[in-house]
mmCIF file of C-alpha atoms and ligand atoms in Angstrom:
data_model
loop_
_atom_site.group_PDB
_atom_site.id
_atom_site.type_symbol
_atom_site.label_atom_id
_atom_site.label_comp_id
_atom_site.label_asym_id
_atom_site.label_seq_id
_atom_site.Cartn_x
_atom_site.Cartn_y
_atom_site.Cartn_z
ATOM 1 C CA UNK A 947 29.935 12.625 -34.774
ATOM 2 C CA UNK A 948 26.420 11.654 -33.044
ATOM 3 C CA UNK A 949 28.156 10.316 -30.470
ATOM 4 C CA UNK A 950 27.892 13.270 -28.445
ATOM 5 C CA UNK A 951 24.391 13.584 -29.437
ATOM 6 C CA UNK A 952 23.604 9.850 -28.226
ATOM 7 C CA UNK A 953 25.319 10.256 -24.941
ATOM 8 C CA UNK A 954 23.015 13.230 -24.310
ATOM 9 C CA UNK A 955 20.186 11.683 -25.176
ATOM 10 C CA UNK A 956 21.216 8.555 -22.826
ATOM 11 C CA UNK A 957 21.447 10.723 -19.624
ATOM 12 C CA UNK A 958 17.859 12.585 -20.531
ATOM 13 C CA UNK A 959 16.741 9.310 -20.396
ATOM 14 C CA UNK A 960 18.224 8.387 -17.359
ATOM 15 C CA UNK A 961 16.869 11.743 -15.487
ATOM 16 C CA UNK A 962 13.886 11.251 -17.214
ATOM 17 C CA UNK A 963 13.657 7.521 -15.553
ATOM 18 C CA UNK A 964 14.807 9.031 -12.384
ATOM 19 C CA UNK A 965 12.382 11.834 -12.216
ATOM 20 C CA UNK A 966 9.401 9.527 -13.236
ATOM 21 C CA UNK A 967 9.889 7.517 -10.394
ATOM 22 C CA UNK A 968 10.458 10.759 -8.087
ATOM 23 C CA UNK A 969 7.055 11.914 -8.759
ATOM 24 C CA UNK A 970 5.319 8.433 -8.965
ATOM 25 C CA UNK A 971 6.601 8.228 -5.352
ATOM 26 C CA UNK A 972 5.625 11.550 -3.915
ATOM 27 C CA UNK A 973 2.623 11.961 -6.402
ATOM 28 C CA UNK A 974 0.518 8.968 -5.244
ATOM 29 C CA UNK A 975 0.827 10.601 -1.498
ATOM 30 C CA UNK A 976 2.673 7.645 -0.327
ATOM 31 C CA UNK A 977 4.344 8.555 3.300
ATOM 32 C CA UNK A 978 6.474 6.447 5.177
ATOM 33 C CA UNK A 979 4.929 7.592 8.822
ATOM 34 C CA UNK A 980 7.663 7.891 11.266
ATOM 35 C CA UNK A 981 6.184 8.505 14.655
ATOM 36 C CA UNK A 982 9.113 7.405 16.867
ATOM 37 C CA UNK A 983 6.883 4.559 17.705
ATOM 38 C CA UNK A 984 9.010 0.676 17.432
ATOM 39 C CA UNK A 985 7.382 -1.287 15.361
ATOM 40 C CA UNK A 986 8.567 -4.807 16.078
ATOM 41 C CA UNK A 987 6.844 -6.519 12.810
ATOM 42 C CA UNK A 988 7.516 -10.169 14.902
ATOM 43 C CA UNK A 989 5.030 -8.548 17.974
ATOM 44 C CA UNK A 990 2.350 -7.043 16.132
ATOM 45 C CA UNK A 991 -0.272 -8.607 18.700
ATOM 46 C CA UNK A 992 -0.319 -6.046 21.360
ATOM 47 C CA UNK A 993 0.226 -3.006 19.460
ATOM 48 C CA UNK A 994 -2.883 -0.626 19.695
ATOM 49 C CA UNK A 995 -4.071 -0.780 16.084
ATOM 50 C CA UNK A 996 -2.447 -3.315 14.562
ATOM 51 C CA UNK A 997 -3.065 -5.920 17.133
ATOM 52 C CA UNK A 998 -6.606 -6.227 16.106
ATOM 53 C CA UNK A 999 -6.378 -4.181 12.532
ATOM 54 C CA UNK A 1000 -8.980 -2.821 10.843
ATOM 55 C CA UNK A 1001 -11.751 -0.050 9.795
ATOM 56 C CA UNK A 1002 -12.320 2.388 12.543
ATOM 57 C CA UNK A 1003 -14.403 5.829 12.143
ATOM 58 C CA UNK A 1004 -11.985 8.592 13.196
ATOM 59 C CA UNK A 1005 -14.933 11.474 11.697
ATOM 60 C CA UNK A 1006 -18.177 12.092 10.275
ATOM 61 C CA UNK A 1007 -17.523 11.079 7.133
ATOM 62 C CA UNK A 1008 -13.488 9.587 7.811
ATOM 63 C CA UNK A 1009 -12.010 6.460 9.038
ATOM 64 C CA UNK A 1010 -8.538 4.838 9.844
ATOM 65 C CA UNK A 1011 -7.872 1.519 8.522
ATOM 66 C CA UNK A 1012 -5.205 -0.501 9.537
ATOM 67 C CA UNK A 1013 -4.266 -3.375 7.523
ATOM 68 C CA UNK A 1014 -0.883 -5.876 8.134
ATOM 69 C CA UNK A 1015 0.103 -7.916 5.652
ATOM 70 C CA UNK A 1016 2.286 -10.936 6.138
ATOM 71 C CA UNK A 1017 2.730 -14.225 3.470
ATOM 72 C CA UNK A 1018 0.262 -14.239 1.890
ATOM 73 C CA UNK A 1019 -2.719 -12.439 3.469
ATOM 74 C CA UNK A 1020 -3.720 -8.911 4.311
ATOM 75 C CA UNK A 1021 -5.823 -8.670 7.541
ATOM 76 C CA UNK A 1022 -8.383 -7.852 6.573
ATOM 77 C CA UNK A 1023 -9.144 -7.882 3.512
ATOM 78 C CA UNK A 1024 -7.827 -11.389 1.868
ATOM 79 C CA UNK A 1025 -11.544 -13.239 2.394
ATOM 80 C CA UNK A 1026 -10.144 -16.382 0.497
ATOM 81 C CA UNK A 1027 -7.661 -16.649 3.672
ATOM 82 C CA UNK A 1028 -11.004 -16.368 5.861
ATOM 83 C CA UNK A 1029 -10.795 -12.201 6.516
ATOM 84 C CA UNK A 1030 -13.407 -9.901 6.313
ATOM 85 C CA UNK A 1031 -13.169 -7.625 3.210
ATOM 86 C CA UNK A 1032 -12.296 -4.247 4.072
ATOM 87 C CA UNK A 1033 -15.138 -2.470 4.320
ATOM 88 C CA UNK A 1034 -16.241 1.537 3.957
ATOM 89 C CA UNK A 1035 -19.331 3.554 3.789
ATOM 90 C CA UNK A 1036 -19.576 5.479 0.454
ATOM 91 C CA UNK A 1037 -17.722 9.046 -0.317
ATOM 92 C CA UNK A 1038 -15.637 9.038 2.386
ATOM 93 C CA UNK A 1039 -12.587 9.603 2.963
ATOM 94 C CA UNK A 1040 -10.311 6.488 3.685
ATOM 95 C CA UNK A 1041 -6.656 6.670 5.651
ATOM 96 C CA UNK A 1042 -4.732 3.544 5.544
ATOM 97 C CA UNK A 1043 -2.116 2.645 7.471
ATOM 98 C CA UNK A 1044 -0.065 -0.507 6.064
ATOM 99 C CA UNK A 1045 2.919 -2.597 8.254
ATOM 100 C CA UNK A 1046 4.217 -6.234 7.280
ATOM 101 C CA UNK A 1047 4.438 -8.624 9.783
ATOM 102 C CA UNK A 1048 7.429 -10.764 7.666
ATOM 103 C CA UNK A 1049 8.683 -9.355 4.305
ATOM 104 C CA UNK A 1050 8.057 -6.595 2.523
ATOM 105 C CA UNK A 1051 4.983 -6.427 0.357
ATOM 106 C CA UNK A 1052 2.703 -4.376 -1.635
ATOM 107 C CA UNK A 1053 -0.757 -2.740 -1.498
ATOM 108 C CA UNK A 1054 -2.496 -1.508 -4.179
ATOM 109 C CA UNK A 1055 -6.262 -1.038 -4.142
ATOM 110 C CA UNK A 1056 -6.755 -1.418 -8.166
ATOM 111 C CA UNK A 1057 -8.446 1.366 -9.337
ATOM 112 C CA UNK A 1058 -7.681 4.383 -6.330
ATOM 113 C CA UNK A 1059 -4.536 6.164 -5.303
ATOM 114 C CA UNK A 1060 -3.427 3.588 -3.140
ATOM 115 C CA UNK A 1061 -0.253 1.880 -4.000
ATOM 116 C CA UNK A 1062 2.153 1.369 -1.262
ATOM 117 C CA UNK A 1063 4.888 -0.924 0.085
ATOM 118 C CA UNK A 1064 4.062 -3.012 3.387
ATOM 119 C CA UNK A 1065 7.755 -2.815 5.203
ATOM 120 C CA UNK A 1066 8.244 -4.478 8.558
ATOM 121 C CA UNK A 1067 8.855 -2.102 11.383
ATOM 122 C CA UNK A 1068 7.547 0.526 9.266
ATOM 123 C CA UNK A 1069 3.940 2.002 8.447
ATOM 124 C CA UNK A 1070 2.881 3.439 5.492
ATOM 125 C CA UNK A 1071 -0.029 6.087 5.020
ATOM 126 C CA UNK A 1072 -1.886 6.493 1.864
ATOM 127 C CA UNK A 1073 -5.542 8.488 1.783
ATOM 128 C CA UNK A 1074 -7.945 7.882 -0.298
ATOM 129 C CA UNK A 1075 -11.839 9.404 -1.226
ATOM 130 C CA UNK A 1076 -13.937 6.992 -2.466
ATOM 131 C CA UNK A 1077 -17.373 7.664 -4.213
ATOM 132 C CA UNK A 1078 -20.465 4.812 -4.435
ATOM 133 C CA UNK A 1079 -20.689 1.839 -4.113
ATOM 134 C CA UNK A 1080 -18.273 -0.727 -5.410
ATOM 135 C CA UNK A 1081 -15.746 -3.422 -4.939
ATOM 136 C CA UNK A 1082 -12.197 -2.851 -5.488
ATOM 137 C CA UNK A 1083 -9.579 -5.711 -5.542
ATOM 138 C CA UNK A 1084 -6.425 -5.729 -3.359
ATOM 139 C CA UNK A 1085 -3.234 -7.018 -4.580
ATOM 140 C CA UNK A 1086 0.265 -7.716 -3.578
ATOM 141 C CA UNK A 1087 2.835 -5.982 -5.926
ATOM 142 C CA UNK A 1088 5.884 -6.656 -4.540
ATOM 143 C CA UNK A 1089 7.450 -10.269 -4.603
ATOM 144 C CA UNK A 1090 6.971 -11.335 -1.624
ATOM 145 C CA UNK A 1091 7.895 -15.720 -1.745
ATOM 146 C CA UNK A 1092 6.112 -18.710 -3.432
ATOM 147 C CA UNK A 1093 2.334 -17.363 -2.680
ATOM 148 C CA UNK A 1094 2.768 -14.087 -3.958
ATOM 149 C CA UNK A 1095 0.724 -14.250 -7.042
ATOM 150 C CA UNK A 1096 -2.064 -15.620 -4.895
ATOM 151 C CA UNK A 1097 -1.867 -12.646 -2.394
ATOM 152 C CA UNK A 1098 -5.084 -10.606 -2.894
ATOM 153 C CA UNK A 1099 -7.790 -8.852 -1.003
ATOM 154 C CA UNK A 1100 -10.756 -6.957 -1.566
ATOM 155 C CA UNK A 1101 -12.430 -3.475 -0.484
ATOM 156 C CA UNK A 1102 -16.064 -3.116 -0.261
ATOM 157 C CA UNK A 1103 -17.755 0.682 -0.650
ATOM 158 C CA UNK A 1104 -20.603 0.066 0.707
HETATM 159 CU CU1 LIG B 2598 2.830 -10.205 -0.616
HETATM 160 CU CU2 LIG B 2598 3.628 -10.336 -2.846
#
């Protein structure tokens, strides 16, 4: 007699799950940027941005930063691996653009908006404004092999 009732519940659930993940995907402004550009994640060395990644001031108050991540650093940011920390003036407004150069992994500045996979051959674009000045840890979300735990980085607003 519930069964009916327990069924329907089940599949609420289910779209519920569904739906949660929907908008946790679209409502974090994660875009997978598809430019027409190749991205060959095993030749990242002469591409334009990602060759040399980093901070760069696109505006007054605005800048681009390109980060790649490969096992088990993000350049920059991962200073224990010898990189500079990302670094940003205060309240602006930050645009990064992520790429792997092996497996996937993530990228989530704790504390902001940004919270992203790092897929080879593929960049992904997350904005964020940030206020004062602070420090915000970087860390690696998605399994990514035997130094993943260890795979951090850190943002300075400066
Ligand atoms: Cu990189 Cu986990």
């Amino acid at each position: 007699r519930y069964e009916k009732l327990w069924l329907g519940l089940s599949l609420l659930l289910i779209v519920g799950f569904i739906a949660t993940i929907t908008y946790g995907a679209v409502g974090a402004g994660v875009t997978m940027v598809d430019n027409g550009e190749t991205l060959n994640p095993n030749d990242l060395g002469d591409h334009p941005k990602f060759g040399d990644p980093g901070v760069e001031q696109v505006g007054p108050n605005e800048y681009d930063v390109y980060v790649v991540a490969q096992q088990f650093v993000f350049r920059p940011g991962t200073t224990i691996a010898g990189q500079p920390p990302i670094t940003v003036p205060a309240n602006s407004t930050v645009n990064f653009y992520i790429t792997s150069a092996d497996v996937i992994h993530g990228f989530s500045v704790v504390g902001t908006n940004a919270n992203t996979m790092a897929i080879p051959g593929e960049v992904a674009e997350v904005t964020v404004e940030v206020g004062g000045p602070q420090e915000y840890g970087i860390v690696c979300h998605e399994y990514c092999g035997q130094g993943h735990h260890n795979m951090e980085g850190l943002m300075q607003v400066v």
